[in-house]
Coordinates of N, CA and C in Angstrom, one line a residue:
X125 N 65.0 77.2 105.1 CA 65.8 77.4 103.9 C 67.3 77.4 104.1
X126 N 67.7 78.0 105.3 CA 69.1 77.9 105.6 C 69.5 76.4 106.0
X127 N 68.7 75.7 106.6 CA 69.0 74.4 106.9 C 69.1 73.6 105.7
X128 N 68.1 73.7 104.8 CA 68.3 73.0 103.5 C 69.5 73.2 102.8
X129 N 69.9 74.5 102.7 CA 71.3 74.8 102.1 C 72.4 74.2 102.8
X130 N 72.4 74.2 104.1 CA 73.4 73.7 104.9 C 73.5 72.0 104.6
X131 N 72.4 71.4 104.2 CA 72.5 70.1 104.0 C 72.7 69.7 102.6
X132 N 72.9 70.6 101.6 CA 73.0 70.5 100.2 C 74.1 69.4 99.9
X133 N 75.2 69.4 100.4 CA 76.3 68.5 100.2 C 75.9 67.1 100.5
X134 N 75.3 66.8 101.5 CA 74.9 65.5 101.9 C 73.8 65.0 101.0
X135 N 73.0 65.8 100.5 CA 71.9 65.4 99.6 C 72.3 64.9 98.3
X136 N 73.3 65.5 97.8 CA 73.8 65.0 96.4 C 75.0 64.0 96.5
X137 N 75.8 64.1 97.5 CA 77.0 63.3 97.6 C 76.6 61.9 97.7
X138 N 75.6 61.5 98.3 CA 75.3 60.1 98.5 C 74.5 59.6 97.2
X139 N 73.9 60.4 96.4 CA 73.1 60.1 95.3 C 73.9 59.9 94.0
X140 N 75.1 60.5 93.8 CA 75.6 60.5 92.5 C 77.2 60.6 92.5
X141 N 77.7 60.1 91.5 CA 79.2 60.2 91.3 C 79.4 61.2 90.2
X142 N 78.3 61.8 89.7 CA 78.3 62.9 88.7 C 79.1 64.2 89.2
X143 N 79.5 65.0 88.3 CA 80.0 66.4 88.6 C 78.8 67.2 89.1
X144 N 79.0 68.0 90.2 CA 78.0 68.8 90.6 C 78.2 70.2 90.3
X145 N 77.2 70.7 89.7 CA 77.2 72.1 89.2 C 76.2 73.0 89.8
X146 N 76.5 74.0 90.6 CA 75.7 74.9 91.2 C 75.4 76.1 90.0
X147 N 74.2 76.2 89.8 CA 73.7 77.1 88.7 C 73.0 78.4 89.1
X148 N 73.5 79.5 88.8 CA 72.6 80.8 89.0 C 71.5 80.8 88.1
X149 N 70.4 80.4 88.5 CA 69.2 80.3 87.7 C 68.3 81.6 87.8
X150 N 68.4 82.5 86.7 CA 67.6 83.7 86.8 C 66.2 83.7 86.4
X151 N 65.8 82.7 85.6 CA 64.5 82.5 85.0 C 64.6 83.0 83.6
X152 N 65.7 83.5 83.1 CA 65.8 83.9 81.7 C 66.2 82.8 80.8
X153 N 66.3 83.1 79.6 CA 66.6 82.1 78.5 C 68.1 81.4 78.7
X154 N 69.0 82.3 79.0 CA 70.4 81.9 79.1 C 70.6 80.8 80.2
X155 N 70.2 81.2 81.3 CA 70.4 80.2 82.3 C 69.5 79.0 82.3
X156 N 68.4 79.2 81.6 CA 67.5 78.0 81.4 C 68.1 77.0 80.4
X157 N 68.8 77.6 79.3 CA 69.5 76.7 78.4 C 70.8 76.1 79.0
X158 N 71.4 76.9 80.0 CA 72.6 76.3 80.6 C 72.1 75.2 81.5
X159 N 70.9 75.3 82.2 CA 70.4 74.2 82.9 C 70.3 72.9 82.1
X160 N 69.5 73.0 81.0 CA 69.3 71.9 80.2 C 70.6 71.4 79.6
X161 N 71.4 72.1 79.1 CA 72.8 71.6 78.5 C 73.6 70.8 79.7
X162 N 73.7 71.5 80.7 CA 74.5 70.9 81.8 C 74.0 69.6 82.2
X163 N 72.6 69.6 82.4 CA 71.9 68.3 82.9 C 72.0 67.1 81.7
X164 N 71.8 67.6 80.5 CA 72.0 66.6 79.3 C 73.4 66.1 79.2
X165 N 74.4 67.0 79.7 CA 75.8 66.5 79.6 C 76.2 65.5 80.7
X166 N 75.1 65.2 81.6 CA 75.5 64.1 82.7 C 75.8 64.7 84.0
X167 N 75.6 66.0 84.2 CA 75.9 66.6 85.5 C 74.8 66.6 86.5
X168 N 75.1 66.6 87.8 CA 74.1 66.9 88.8 C 74.0 68.5 88.9
X169 N 72.9 69.0 88.5 CA 72.7 70.5 88.4 C 71.8 70.9 89.5
X170 N 72.2 72.0 90.3 CA 71.4 72.5 91.3 C 71.2 74.0 91.2
X171 N 70.0 74.4 90.9 CA 69.7 75.8 90.6 C 69.4 76.7 91.9
X172 N 69.9 77.9 91.8 CA 69.7 78.9 92.8 C 69.3 80.2 92.2
X173 N 68.3 80.8 92.8 CA 67.8 82.2 92.5 C 68.5 83.1 93.4
X174 N 69.1 84.1 92.9 CA 69.8 85.1 93.7 C 68.9 86.4 93.7
X175 N 68.8 86.9 95.0 CA 68.1 88.2 95.1 C 69.0 89.3 95.0
X176 N 68.9 90.2 94.0 CA 69.7 91.4 94.0 C 69.2 92.4 94.9
X177 N 69.3 93.8 94.5 CA 68.9 94.9 95.3 C 68.0 95.6 94.3
X178 N 67.0 96.3 94.8 CA 66.1 97.3 94.2 C 65.7 98.3 95.2
X179 N 65.7 99.6 94.7 CA 65.3 100.7 95.7 C 63.9 100.6 96.2
X180 N 63.7 101.0 97.5 CA 62.4 100.8 98.0 C 61.3 101.5 97.2
X181 N 60.2 101.0 96.9 CA 59.2 101.6 96.1 C 59.3 101.2 94.7
X182 N 60.3 100.7 94.2 CA 60.5 100.3 92.8 C 59.8 98.9 92.7
X183 N 58.9 98.7 91.8 CA 58.3 97.3 91.6 C 59.5 96.5 91.1
X184 N 59.8 95.5 91.8 CA 60.8 94.6 91.5 C 60.3 93.3 90.7
X185 N 60.9 92.8 89.9 CA 60.6 91.7 89.1 C 60.9 90.3 89.8
X186 N 61.4 90.4 91.0 CA 61.7 89.2 91.7 C 60.7 88.0 91.6
X187 N 59.5 88.3 92.1 CA 58.5 87.2 92.1 C 58.3 86.4 90.9
X188 N 58.0 87.1 89.7 CA 57.8 86.4 88.4 C 59.1 85.9 88.0
X189 N 60.3 86.5 88.1 CA 61.5 85.9 87.7 C 61.8 84.6 88.5
X190 N 61.6 84.7 89.8 CA 61.9 83.5 90.6 C 60.9 82.4 90.3
X191 N 59.7 82.7 89.9 CA 58.8 81.7 89.5 C 59.1 81.0 88.1
X192 N 59.7 81.9 87.2 CA 60.2 81.4 86.0 C 61.4 80.4 86.2
X193 N 62.2 80.9 87.1 CA 63.4 80.0 87.4 C 62.9 78.6 88.0
X194 N 62.0 78.7 88.9 CA 61.4 77.5 89.5 C 60.8 76.6 88.5
X195 N 60.1 77.2 87.6 CA 59.5 76.4 86.4 C 60.6 75.8 85.5
X196 N 61.5 76.5 85.2 CA 62.7 76.0 84.5 C 63.2 74.8 85.1
X197 N 63.5 74.9 86.5 CA 64.1 73.8 87.3 C 63.1 72.6 87.2
X198 N 61.9 72.7 87.3 CA 60.8 71.7 87.3 C 60.9 71.0 85.9
X199 N 60.9 71.8 84.9 CA 60.8 71.2 83.6 C 62.0 70.4 83.2
X200 N 63.3 71.0 83.6 CA 64.7 70.4 83.3 C 64.8 69.2 84.3
X201 N 64.1 69.3 85.5 CA 64.4 68.2 86.4 C 65.5 68.2 87.4
X202 N 65.7 69.6 87.8 CA 66.8 69.8 88.8 C 66.4 70.3 90.0
X203 N 67.1 70.2 91.1 CA 66.8 70.7 92.4 C 66.9 72.2 92.3
X204 N 66.1 72.9 93.1 CA 66.0 74.4 93.1 C 65.9 74.9 94.4
X205 N 66.7 75.9 94.7 CA 66.6 76.7 96.0 C 66.2 78.1 95.6
X206 N 65.1 78.6 96.0 CA 64.5 79.8 95.5 C 65.2 81.2 95.9
X207 N 65.8 81.3 96.9 CA 66.5 82.6 97.2 C 67.8 82.6 98.0
X208 N 68.8 83.0 97.5 CA 70.0 83.5 98.3 C 69.8 85.0 98.3
X209 N 69.5 85.5 99.4 CA 69.4 86.9 99.5 C 70.7 87.7 99.8
X210 N 71.4 88.3 98.7 CA 72.5 88.9 98.9 C 72.3 90.4 98.4
X211 N 71.2 91.0 98.7 CA 70.9 92.3 98.3 C 71.7 93.3 99.0
X212 N 72.0 93.2 100.3 CA 72.9 94.2 100.9 C 74.3 94.1 100.2
X213 N 74.9 92.9 100.0 CA 76.2 92.9 99.4 C 76.1 93.4 98.0
X214 N 75.0 93.1 97.2 CA 74.9 93.7 95.9 C 74.9 95.2 95.8
X215 N 74.1 95.7 96.9 CA 74.1 97.2 96.9 C 75.4 97.8 97.1
X216 N 76.2 97.2 98.1 CA 77.5 97.7 98.5 C 78.5 97.5 97.4
X217 N 78.5 96.4 96.7 CA 79.6 96.0 95.9 C 79.3 96.3 94.4
X218 N 78.0 96.5 94.0 CA 77.7 96.7 92.7 C 77.0 98.1 92.4
X219 N 75.9 98.3 93.1 CA 75.0 99.4 92.7 C 75.7 100.7 93.3
X220 N 76.2 100.7 94.5 CA 76.8 101.9 95.0 C 78.0 102.4 94.2
X221 N 79.0 101.4 94.0 CA 80.1 101.9 93.0 C 79.5 102.3 91.6
X222 N 78.6 101.7 91.1 CA 78.0 102.2 89.8 C 77.5 103.6 89.9
X223 N 76.7 103.8 90.9 CA 76.3 105.3 91.1 C 77.3 106.2 91.3
X224 N 78.3 105.8 92.1 CA 79.5 106.8 92.4 C 80.3 107.0 91.1
X225 N 80.3 106.0 90.3 CA 80.9 106.2 88.8 C 80.2 107.1 88.1
X226 N 78.9 107.1 88.0 CA 78.1 108.1 87.2 C 78.2 109.4 87.8
X227 N 78.2 109.6 89.1 CA 78.3 110.9 89.8 C 79.8 111.5 89.5
X228 N 80.8 110.7 89.4 CA 82.1 111.3 89.0 C 82.5 111.3 87.6
X229 N 81.4 111.1 86.8 CA 81.6 111.4 85.3 C 82.2 110.3 84.5
X230 N 82.3 109.0 85.1 CA 82.6 107.9 84.2 C 81.4 107.1 84.0
X231 N 81.6 106.1 83.0 CA 80.5 105.2 82.6 C 81.0 103.9 83.3
X232 N 80.3 103.5 84.4 CA 80.7 102.2 84.9 C 80.1 101.0 84.3
X233 N 80.6 99.9 84.6 CA 80.2 98.6 84.1 C 79.7 97.7 85.1
X234 N 78.3 97.9 85.6 CA 77.9 97.1 86.6 C 77.9 95.5 86.4
X235 N 77.8 95.1 85.1 CA 77.9 93.7 84.9 C 79.3 93.1 85.3
X236 N 80.3 93.9 85.0 CA 81.7 93.4 85.4 C 81.7 93.5 87.0
X237 N 81.2 94.4 87.7 CA 81.3 94.4 89.0 C 80.4 93.1 89.5
X238 N 79.3 92.9 89.0 CA 78.4 91.8 89.5 C 79.1 90.4 89.3
X239 N 79.8 90.3 88.2 CA 80.5 89.1 87.8 C 81.6 88.8 89.0
X240 N 82.4 89.9 89.1 CA 83.5 89.9 90.1 C 83.0 89.6 91.6
X241 N 82.0 90.4 92.0 CA 81.6 90.4 93.4 C 80.6 89.4 93.7
X242 N 79.7 89.0 92.8 CA 78.5 88.1 93.2 C 78.8 86.8 92.5
X243 N 79.0 86.7 91.2 CA 79.0 85.4 90.5 C 80.4 84.6 90.9
X244 N 81.6 85.3 90.7 CA 82.8 84.8 91.0 C 83.3 85.1 92.3
X245 N 82.5 85.8 93.1 CA 82.8 86.2 94.4 C 82.0 85.2 95.4
X246 N 80.9 85.9 95.8 CA 80.0 85.2 96.8 C 79.5 83.9 96.3
X247 N 79.0 83.8 95.1 CA 78.3 82.5 94.7 C 79.4 81.5 94.5
X248 N 80.5 81.7 93.9 CA 81.6 80.7 93.8 C 82.1 80.2 95.2
X249 N 82.3 81.2 96.1 CA 82.7 80.7 97.5 C 81.7 79.9 98.0
X250 N 80.4 80.2 98.0 CA 79.3 79.4 98.5 C 79.3 78.1 97.9
X251 N 79.3 78.1 96.7 CA 79.2 76.7 95.9 C 80.3 75.7 96.2
X252 N 81.5 76.3 96.1 CA 82.6 75.4 96.4 C 82.8 75.0 98.0
X253 N 82.3 75.9 98.8 CA 82.3 75.5 100.3 C 81.2 74.4 100.5
X254 N 80.2 74.4 99.7 CA 79.2 73.4 99.7 C 79.4 72.1 99.0
X255 N 80.6 72.1 98.3 CA 80.9 70.8 97.6 C 80.7 70.8 96.1
X256 N 80.4 71.9 95.5 CA 80.2 72.1 94.1 C 81.5 71.7 93.4
X257 N 81.5 71.1 92.2 CA 82.6 71.0 91.3 C 82.8 72.1 90.4
X258 N 81.6 72.7 90.0 CA 81.7 73.9 89.1 C 80.5 74.8 89.5
X259 N 80.6 76.0 88.8 CA 79.6 76.9 88.9 C 79.2 77.4 87.5
X260 N 77.9 77.8 87.3 CA 77.4 78.2 85.9 C 76.4 79.3 86.2
X261 N 76.2 80.0 85.2 CA 75.0 80.9 85.2 C 74.3 81.1 83.8

């Protein structure tokens, strides 16, 4: 998997002059529609499933969500990489601050933390380092 991701740039740079979009593909409707719209607009779209964090013992939805994301990629006709495992960073940057917020009497916004830390942090840095022109989710 790591070697595949390391070779992403070379796999699309020789195939296309289209804009390359790295898409966080969750398996849900929003990212599935984004995949179709971006592909129909003429972009080279590459989907990635991101593994978040779940406490030990909690039944995680990761396998069915990842399978849904993979099926969306297949139907839309885009390349798909099943897991970028950023669970430790997700815990430290999103879950732990959210829990600390609750314990200190505030109502945290984990979506804003996830956007800043994961989507526009780790994922954007990863995508642009690998040669993407844009990111989407």
